[in-house]
């Protein structure tokens, strides 16, 4: 404990406990195992110190908290060491890294941030690393993988002690490279504090998470923390102004629309959505690339992955092989039940992402674009009318439905989306209908589809549950779409 106190300049309330050792860390009392440091953090609804008795009963060997937490009776009388710091959440990552032996220093950690494209870029990078023979780890929205073993993900980026524990397990299992998505929440809340990055990469920035960030400038400031010197190599997409603001003399740049170190030549698209192009890089490098993923934005994601991989010395043949093999769950994922129209599930759940996804499919089909879309509850409310507007401008039929209403009234969420959609002049939009039940909405969309059309189920992507009034019910867009297609044949 004396070492931990010195790491973050914390106050140890009882110096006689300085010799006590801890072997793990957690901020959830229900997850404490004997020997853990329990982080009793202040929260919006409760203080972690209110759960100290449960943590101590489970075997917590020490507690980290702030002054307010230290004043709780359970901690004033606790017979364990108590570390007090004015910002315990901010230093938890540093402490967890020390407890778990600074695992990121024994790995090459690839951090990928941005609004859209983090998951796809992570899969592209990880696939190429595996093609190169590396033993890999993956941490992100869809899943966590440790040398091929899959774990479910609760957050895009885990809480600080969970992250350091994961990295420590990866070291034990002889992983070489860990590719991880880094969210703005993770950067702002210190989840990646104590983590050293071999590479930091930036995809793009568009409106999202304005329920957490007061404005876009604050959202950008959070993302920019990955490029404050904590990553040894920085690779940035400069197609947008936000990316250009991150550029330093040492930044490796990629772009689809402007000059950069890495650019893409002419893109060829097959009728089934596969793409091929040549990546042009530094010193005259030309790298022919084949992608199974549709959409110009996925070419941009591939360029970012190439920039990272090339900077790390991965062979071009391994880059080509890895990128050509990638399919990402819930990201422009095709559902094929032998139907005469194209069916796609995509995680797009913000205005810019919806626009990009629908622009991509519009270019690749000769028929109509039919979209099923909802918005999540307890999240940024300002994007709801914008999503309705973007979707209806790009579709022939928009079915407004429920996503994850969470604690909100689903009808109120749909009304906000419909307001944005119906504000578009009649001549500039397609048909708009409202069907609250998501399964029924998907069945309606499939019933309207004719040969040559495309049906896009947007918003939930890889998710396998739908949260309504605090209860998560099993629901998969992929399964619901496949069932609807099979049912339409009967």
Coordinates of N, CA and C in Angstrom, one line a residue, residues 71-153:
X71 N -15.2 9.6 4.9 CA -16.0 10.0 6.1 C -17.2 9.1 6.4
X72 N -17.5 8.2 5.5 CA -18.5 7.2 5.8 C -18.2 6.4 7.0
X73 N -19.1 6.1 7.9 CA -18.8 5.3 9.1 C -18.1 4.0 8.8
X74 N -18.5 3.3 7.8 CA -18.0 2.0 7.5 C -16.5 2.1 7.2
X75 N -16.0 3.3 6.6 CA -14.6 3.4 6.3 C -13.9 4.0 7.5
X76 N -14.5 4.9 8.3 CA -13.8 5.4 9.4 C -13.4 4.3 10.4
X77 N -14.2 3.3 10.5 CA -14.0 2.2 11.4 C -13.4 1.0 10.8
X78 N -13.1 1.0 9.5 CA -12.6 -0.1 8.8 C -11.2 -0.5 9.3
X79 N -11.0 -1.8 9.4 CA -9.6 -2.3 9.8 C -8.8 -2.8 8.6
X80 N -8.9 -2.0 7.5 CA -8.1 -2.2 6.3 C -7.5 -0.8 5.9
X81 N -6.4 -0.8 5.2 CA -5.9 0.5 4.7 C -6.8 1.2 3.8
X82 N -6.9 2.5 3.9 CA -7.8 3.3 3.1 C -6.9 4.4 2.4
X83 N -6.9 4.4 1.1 CA -6.2 5.4 0.3 C -7.2 6.5 -0.1
X84 N -6.8 7.7 0.2 CA -7.7 8.8 -0.1 C -7.0 9.7 -1.1
X85 N -7.8 10.0 -2.2 CA -7.3 10.9 -3.3 C -8.4 11.8 -3.8
X86 N -8.2 13.0 -4.1 CA -9.3 13.9 -4.5 C -10.0 13.4 -5.8
X87 N -9.3 12.7 -6.7 CA -9.8 12.2 -7.9 C -9.5 10.7 -8.0
X88 N -10.2 9.9 -7.2 CA -9.9 8.4 -7.2 C -10.2 7.8 -8.6
X89 N -11.2 8.2 -9.3 CA -11.4 7.6 -10.6 C -10.3 7.9 -11.6
X90 N -9.8 9.1 -11.5 CA -8.7 9.5 -12.4 C -7.4 8.8 -12.2
X91 N -7.2 8.3 -11.0 CA -5.9 7.6 -10.7 C -6.0 6.1 -10.6
X92 N -7.3 5.6 -10.7 CA -7.5 4.2 -10.6 C -6.7 3.4 -11.7
X93 N -6.7 3.9 -12.9 CA -6.0 3.2 -14.0 C -4.5 3.1 -13.6
X94 N -3.9 4.1 -13.1 CA -2.5 4.1 -12.7 C -2.2 3.0 -11.6
X95 N -3.1 3.0 -10.7 CA -3.0 2.1 -9.6 C -3.2 0.6 -10.1
X96 N -4.2 0.4 -10.9 CA -4.5 -0.9 -11.4 C -3.3 -1.4 -12.3
X97 N -2.7 -0.5 -13.1 CA -1.5 -0.9 -13.9 C -0.4 -1.4 -13.0
X98 N -0.2 -0.6 -11.9 CA 0.9 -1.0 -10.9 C 0.6 -2.4 -10.3
X99 N -0.7 -2.6 -9.9 CA -1.1 -3.8 -9.2 C -0.9 -5.0 -10.1
X100 N -1.2 -4.8 -11.4 CA -1.1 -6.0 -12.3 C 0.2 -6.0 -13.1
X101 N 1.2 -5.2 -12.6 CA 2.5 -5.4 -13.2 C 2.8 -4.6 -14.5
X102 N 2.0 -3.5 -14.7 CA 2.2 -2.7 -16.0 C 2.2 -3.6 -17.2
X103 N 1.1 -4.3 -17.4 CA 1.0 -5.3 -18.6 C 1.2 -4.6 -19.9
X104 N 0.7 -3.4 -20.1 CA 0.8 -2.8 -21.4 C 2.2 -2.5 -21.9
X105 N 3.2 -2.5 -21.0 CA 4.6 -2.3 -21.4 C 5.2 -3.6 -21.9
X106 N 4.4 -4.8 -21.8 CA 4.9 -6.1 -22.3 C 4.1 -6.5 -23.5
X107 N 3.3 -5.6 -24.0 CA 2.5 -5.8 -25.2 C 2.6 -4.7 -26.2
X108 N 2.2 -4.9 -27.4 CA 2.0 -3.8 -28.3 C 0.5 -3.5 -28.3
X109 N 0.1 -2.4 -27.7 CA -1.3 -2.0 -27.6 C -1.7 -1.0 -28.8
X110 N -2.6 -1.4 -29.6 CA -3.1 -0.5 -30.7 C -4.4 0.1 -30.3
X111 N -4.5 1.4 -30.1 CA -5.7 2.1 -29.6 C -6.3 2.8 -30.8
X112 N -7.6 2.5 -31.0 CA -8.3 3.1 -32.2 C -9.5 3.9 -31.6
X113 N -9.6 5.2 -31.9 CA -10.7 6.0 -31.5 C -11.3 6.8 -32.6
X114 N -12.4 7.5 -32.3 CA -13.2 8.1 -33.4 C -14.7 7.8 -33.1
X115 N -15.6 8.4 -33.9 CA -17.0 8.2 -33.7 C -17.4 6.9 -34.4
X116 N -17.1 6.8 -35.7 CA -17.5 5.6 -36.5 C -16.3 4.9 -37.0
X117 N -16.4 3.6 -37.2 CA -15.3 2.9 -37.8 C -14.3 2.2 -36.8
X118 N -14.5 2.5 -35.5 CA -13.5 1.9 -34.6 C -13.5 0.3 -34.6
X119 N -14.7 -0.2 -34.6 CA -14.8 -1.7 -34.6 C -14.3 -2.3 -35.8
X120 N -14.7 -1.8 -37.0 CA -14.2 -2.3 -38.3 C -12.7 -2.2 -38.4
X121 N -12.2 -1.0 -38.1 CA -10.7 -0.8 -38.2 C -10.0 -1.8 -37.3
X122 N -10.5 -2.0 -36.1 CA -9.9 -3.0 -35.1 C -9.9 -4.4 -35.7
X123 N -11.0 -4.8 -36.3 CA -11.0 -6.1 -36.9 C -10.1 -6.2 -38.1
X124 N -9.9 -5.2 -38.9 CA -9.0 -5.2 -40.0 C -7.6 -5.3 -39.5
X125 N -7.2 -4.5 -38.5 CA -5.8 -4.6 -38.0 C -5.6 -6.0 -37.4
X126 N -6.5 -6.4 -36.5 CA -6.3 -7.7 -35.9 C -6.2 -8.9 -36.8
X127 N -7.0 -8.8 -37.9 CA -6.9 -9.9 -38.9 C -5.5 -9.9 -39.6
X128 N -5.0 -8.8 -39.9 CA -3.7 -8.7 -40.6 C -2.6 -9.2 -39.6
X129 N -2.7 -8.8 -38.4 CA -1.7 -9.3 -37.4 C -1.7 -10.8 -37.3
X130 N -2.9 -11.4 -37.3 CA -3.0 -12.8 -37.2 C -2.4 -13.5 -38.5
X131 N -2.7 -12.8 -39.6 CA -2.1 -13.3 -40.9 C -0.6 -13.3 -40.8
X132 N 0.0 -12.4 -40.1 CA 1.4 -12.3 -39.9 C 2.0 -13.2 -38.9
X133 N 1.1 -14.0 -38.3 CA 1.5 -15.0 -37.3 C 1.6 -14.5 -35.9
X134 N 1.0 -13.3 -35.6 CA 1.0 -12.8 -34.3 C -0.1 -13.4 -33.4
X135 N 0.2 -13.6 -32.2 CA -0.8 -14.0 -31.2 C -1.5 -12.8 -30.7
X136 N -2.8 -12.6 -30.9 CA -3.4 -11.3 -30.7 C -4.5 -11.3 -29.6
X137 N -4.8 -10.1 -29.2 CA -6.0 -9.9 -28.3 C -6.8 -8.8 -29.0
X138 N -8.1 -8.8 -28.7 CA -9.0 -7.8 -29.3 C -10.0 -7.3 -28.1
X139 N -10.1 -6.0 -28.0 CA -11.0 -5.4 -27.0 C -11.9 -4.4 -27.6
X140 N -13.2 -4.6 -27.6 CA -14.1 -3.6 -28.3 C -15.5 -3.8 -28.0
X141 N -16.4 -3.2 -28.8 CA -17.8 -3.1 -28.6 C -18.4 -4.5 -28.8
X142 N -18.0 -5.2 -29.8 CA -18.7 -6.5 -30.1 C -18.2 -7.6 -29.1
X143 N -16.9 -7.7 -28.9 CA -16.4 -8.8 -28.1 C -15.0 -8.5 -27.6
X144 N -14.5 -9.3 -26.7 CA -13.1 -9.3 -26.3 C -12.6 -10.7 -26.7
X145 N -11.4 -10.8 -27.3 CA -10.8 -12.0 -27.6 C -9.4 -12.1 -27.0
X146 N -9.1 -13.2 -26.4 CA -7.7 -13.4 -25.9 C -7.1 -14.7 -26.6
X147 N -6.2 -14.4 -27.5 CA -5.6 -15.6 -28.3 C -6.7 -16.5 -28.8
X148 N -7.8 -15.9 -29.4 CA -8.8 -16.7 -30.0 C -10.0 -17.0 -29.1
X149 N -9.8 -16.9 -27.8 CA -11.0 -17.2 -26.9 C -11.8 -16.0 -26.8
X150 N -13.1 -16.2 -27.0 CA -14.1 -15.0 -27.1 C -14.7 -14.8 -25.7
X151 N -14.8 -13.5 -25.3 CA -15.6 -13.1 -24.2 C -16.6 -12.0 -24.6
X152 N -17.7 -11.9 -23.9 CA -18.6 -10.8 -24.2 C -18.1 -9.5 -23.7
X153 N -18.5 -8.4 -24.4 CA -18.0 -7.0 -23.9 C -19.2 -6.3 -23.3

